[in-house]
Coordinates of C-alpha atoms in Angstrom, one line a residue:
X1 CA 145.8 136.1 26.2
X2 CA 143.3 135.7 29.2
X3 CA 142.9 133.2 31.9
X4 CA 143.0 129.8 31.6
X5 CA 139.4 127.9 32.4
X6 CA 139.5 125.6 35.0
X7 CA 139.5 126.2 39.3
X8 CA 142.2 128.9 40.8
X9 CA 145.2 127.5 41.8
X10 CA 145.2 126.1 45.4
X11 CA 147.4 127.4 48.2
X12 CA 150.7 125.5 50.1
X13 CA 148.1 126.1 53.0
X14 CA 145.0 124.9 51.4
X15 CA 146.9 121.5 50.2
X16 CA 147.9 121.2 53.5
X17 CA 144.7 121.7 55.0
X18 CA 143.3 119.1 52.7
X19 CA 146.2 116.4 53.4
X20 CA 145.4 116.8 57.1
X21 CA 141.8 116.4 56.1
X22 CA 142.3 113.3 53.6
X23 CA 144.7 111.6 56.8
X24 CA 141.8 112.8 59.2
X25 CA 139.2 111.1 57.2
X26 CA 141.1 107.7 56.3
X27 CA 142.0 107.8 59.9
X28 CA 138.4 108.1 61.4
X29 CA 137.0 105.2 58.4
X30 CA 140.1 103.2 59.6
X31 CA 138.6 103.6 63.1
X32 CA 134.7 103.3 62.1
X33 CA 136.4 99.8 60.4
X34 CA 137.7 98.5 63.4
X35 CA 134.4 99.4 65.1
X36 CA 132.3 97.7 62.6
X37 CA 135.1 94.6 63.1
X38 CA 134.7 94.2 66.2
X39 CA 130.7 94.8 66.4
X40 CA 130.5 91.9 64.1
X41 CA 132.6 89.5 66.0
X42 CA 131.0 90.4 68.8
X43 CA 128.2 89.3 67.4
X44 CA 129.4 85.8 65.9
X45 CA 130.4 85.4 69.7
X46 CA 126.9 86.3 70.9
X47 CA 125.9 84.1 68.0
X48 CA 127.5 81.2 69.6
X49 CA 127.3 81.7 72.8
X50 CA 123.4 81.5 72.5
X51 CA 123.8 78.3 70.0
X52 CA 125.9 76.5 72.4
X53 CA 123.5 77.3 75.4
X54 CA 120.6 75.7 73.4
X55 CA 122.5 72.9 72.3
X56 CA 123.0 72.5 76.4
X57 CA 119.9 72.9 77.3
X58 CA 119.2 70.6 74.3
X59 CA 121.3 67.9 75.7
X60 CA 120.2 68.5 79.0
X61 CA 116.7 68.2 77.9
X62 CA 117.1 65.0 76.0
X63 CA 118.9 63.5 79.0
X64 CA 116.2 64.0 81.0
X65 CA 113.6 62.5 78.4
X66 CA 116.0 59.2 78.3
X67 CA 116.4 58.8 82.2
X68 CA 112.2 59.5 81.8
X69 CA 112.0 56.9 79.0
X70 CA 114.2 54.2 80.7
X71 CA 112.5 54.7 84.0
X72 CA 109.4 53.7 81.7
X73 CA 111.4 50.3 80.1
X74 CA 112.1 49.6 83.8
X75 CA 108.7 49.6 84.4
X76 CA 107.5 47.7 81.9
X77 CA 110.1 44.7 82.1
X78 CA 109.4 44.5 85.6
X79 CA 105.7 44.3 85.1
X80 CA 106.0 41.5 82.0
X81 CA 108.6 39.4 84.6
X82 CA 105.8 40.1 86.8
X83 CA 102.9 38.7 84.7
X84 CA 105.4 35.8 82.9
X85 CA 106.0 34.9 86.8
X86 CA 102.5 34.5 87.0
X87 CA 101.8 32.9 84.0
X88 CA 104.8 30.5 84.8
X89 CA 103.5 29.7 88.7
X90 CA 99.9 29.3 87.0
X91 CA 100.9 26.7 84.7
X92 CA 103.7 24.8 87.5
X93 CA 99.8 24.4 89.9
X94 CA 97.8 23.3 86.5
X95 CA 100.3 20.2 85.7
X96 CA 100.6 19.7 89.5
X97 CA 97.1 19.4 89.7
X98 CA 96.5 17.1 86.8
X99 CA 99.3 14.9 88.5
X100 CA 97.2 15.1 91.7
X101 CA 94.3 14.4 89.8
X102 CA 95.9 11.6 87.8
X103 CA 96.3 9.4 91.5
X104 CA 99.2 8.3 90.1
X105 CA 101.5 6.9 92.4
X106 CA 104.7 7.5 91.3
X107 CA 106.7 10.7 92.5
X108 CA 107.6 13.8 90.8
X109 CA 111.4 13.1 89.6
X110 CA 112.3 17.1 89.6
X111 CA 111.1 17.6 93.5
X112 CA 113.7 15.6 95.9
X113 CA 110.9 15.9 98.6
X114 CA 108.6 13.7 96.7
X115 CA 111.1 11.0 95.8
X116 CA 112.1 10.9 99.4
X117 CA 108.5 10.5 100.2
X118 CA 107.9 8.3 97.9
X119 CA 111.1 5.6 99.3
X120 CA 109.7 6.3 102.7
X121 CA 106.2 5.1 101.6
X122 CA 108.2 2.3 99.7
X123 CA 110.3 1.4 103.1
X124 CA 106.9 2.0 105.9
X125 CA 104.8 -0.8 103.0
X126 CA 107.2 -3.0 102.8
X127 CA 107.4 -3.0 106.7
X128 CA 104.2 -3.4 107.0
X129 CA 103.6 -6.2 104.8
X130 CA 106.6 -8.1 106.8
X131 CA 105.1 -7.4 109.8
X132 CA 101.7 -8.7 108.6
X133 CA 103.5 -12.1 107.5
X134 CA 105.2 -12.2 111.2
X135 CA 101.6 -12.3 112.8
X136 CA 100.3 -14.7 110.6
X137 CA 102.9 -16.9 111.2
X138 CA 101.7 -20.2 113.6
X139 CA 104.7 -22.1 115.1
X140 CA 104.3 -25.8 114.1
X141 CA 101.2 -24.8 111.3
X142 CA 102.7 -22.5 108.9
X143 CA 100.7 -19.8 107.3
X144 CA 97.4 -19.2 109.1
X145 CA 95.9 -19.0 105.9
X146 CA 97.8 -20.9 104.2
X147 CA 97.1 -24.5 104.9
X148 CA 99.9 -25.8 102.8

């Protein structure tokens, strides 16, 4: 009978040689792994590193719009306290006026300064008024114009 189809029969050297070769290879995919590995966490790291400097420079950023923005609310409430002031000090002279206007006698009751004026006014009349009776008075006649 003849030969058998198929390839030749390999060598001791030649299986070998192809052991070494299979370990070379696994060996050089384990290593192209590891690469590959360690390109992508380098790049997840890179990844974050950039998100969490724009989430900084986010914060940072928004900080400096709020500081803006309640510089602004500052602002404003002191400019309506300004105007309300007015407003207030505006309508204090227009009922101070009418009660100018009005001649009435009587004092303010919420300002001390014009109920003190007012008792002194009270105090100086009614001196005056006893003083006027004194020099009227005629020793012997009574009232001067009072013939009674």
């Amino acid at each position: 009978m003849g030969k058998k189809g198929g390839p030749p029969k390999k060598s001791k050297k030649q299986l070998e040689e192809e052991a070494l070769q299979a370990l070379e290879d696994a060996r050089k995919e384990a290593n192209a792994a590891k690469v590959r590995e360690m390109a992508n966490r380098m790049t997840a790291d890179a990844q974050i590193r950039a998100s969490l400097d724009r989430e900084r420079e986010e914060a940072k950023e928004e900080a400096m719009r709020l500081e803006y923005e309640s510089g602004m609310v500052e602002y404003g409430k002191s400019k309506r306290w300004t105007v309300l002031g007015k407003i207030r000090q505006a309508e204090r002279e227009r009922v101070e006026w009418e009660e100018f206007a009005a001649c009435s006698g009587r004092p303010n009751i919420r300002r001390e300064a014009d109920i003190v004026t007012y008792e002194q006014w009270l105090e100086a009349d009614a001196e005056e008024g006893r003083l006027f009776s004194v020099s009227q008075y005629k020793p012997g006649l009574g009232m001067a114009n009072n013939e009674g």
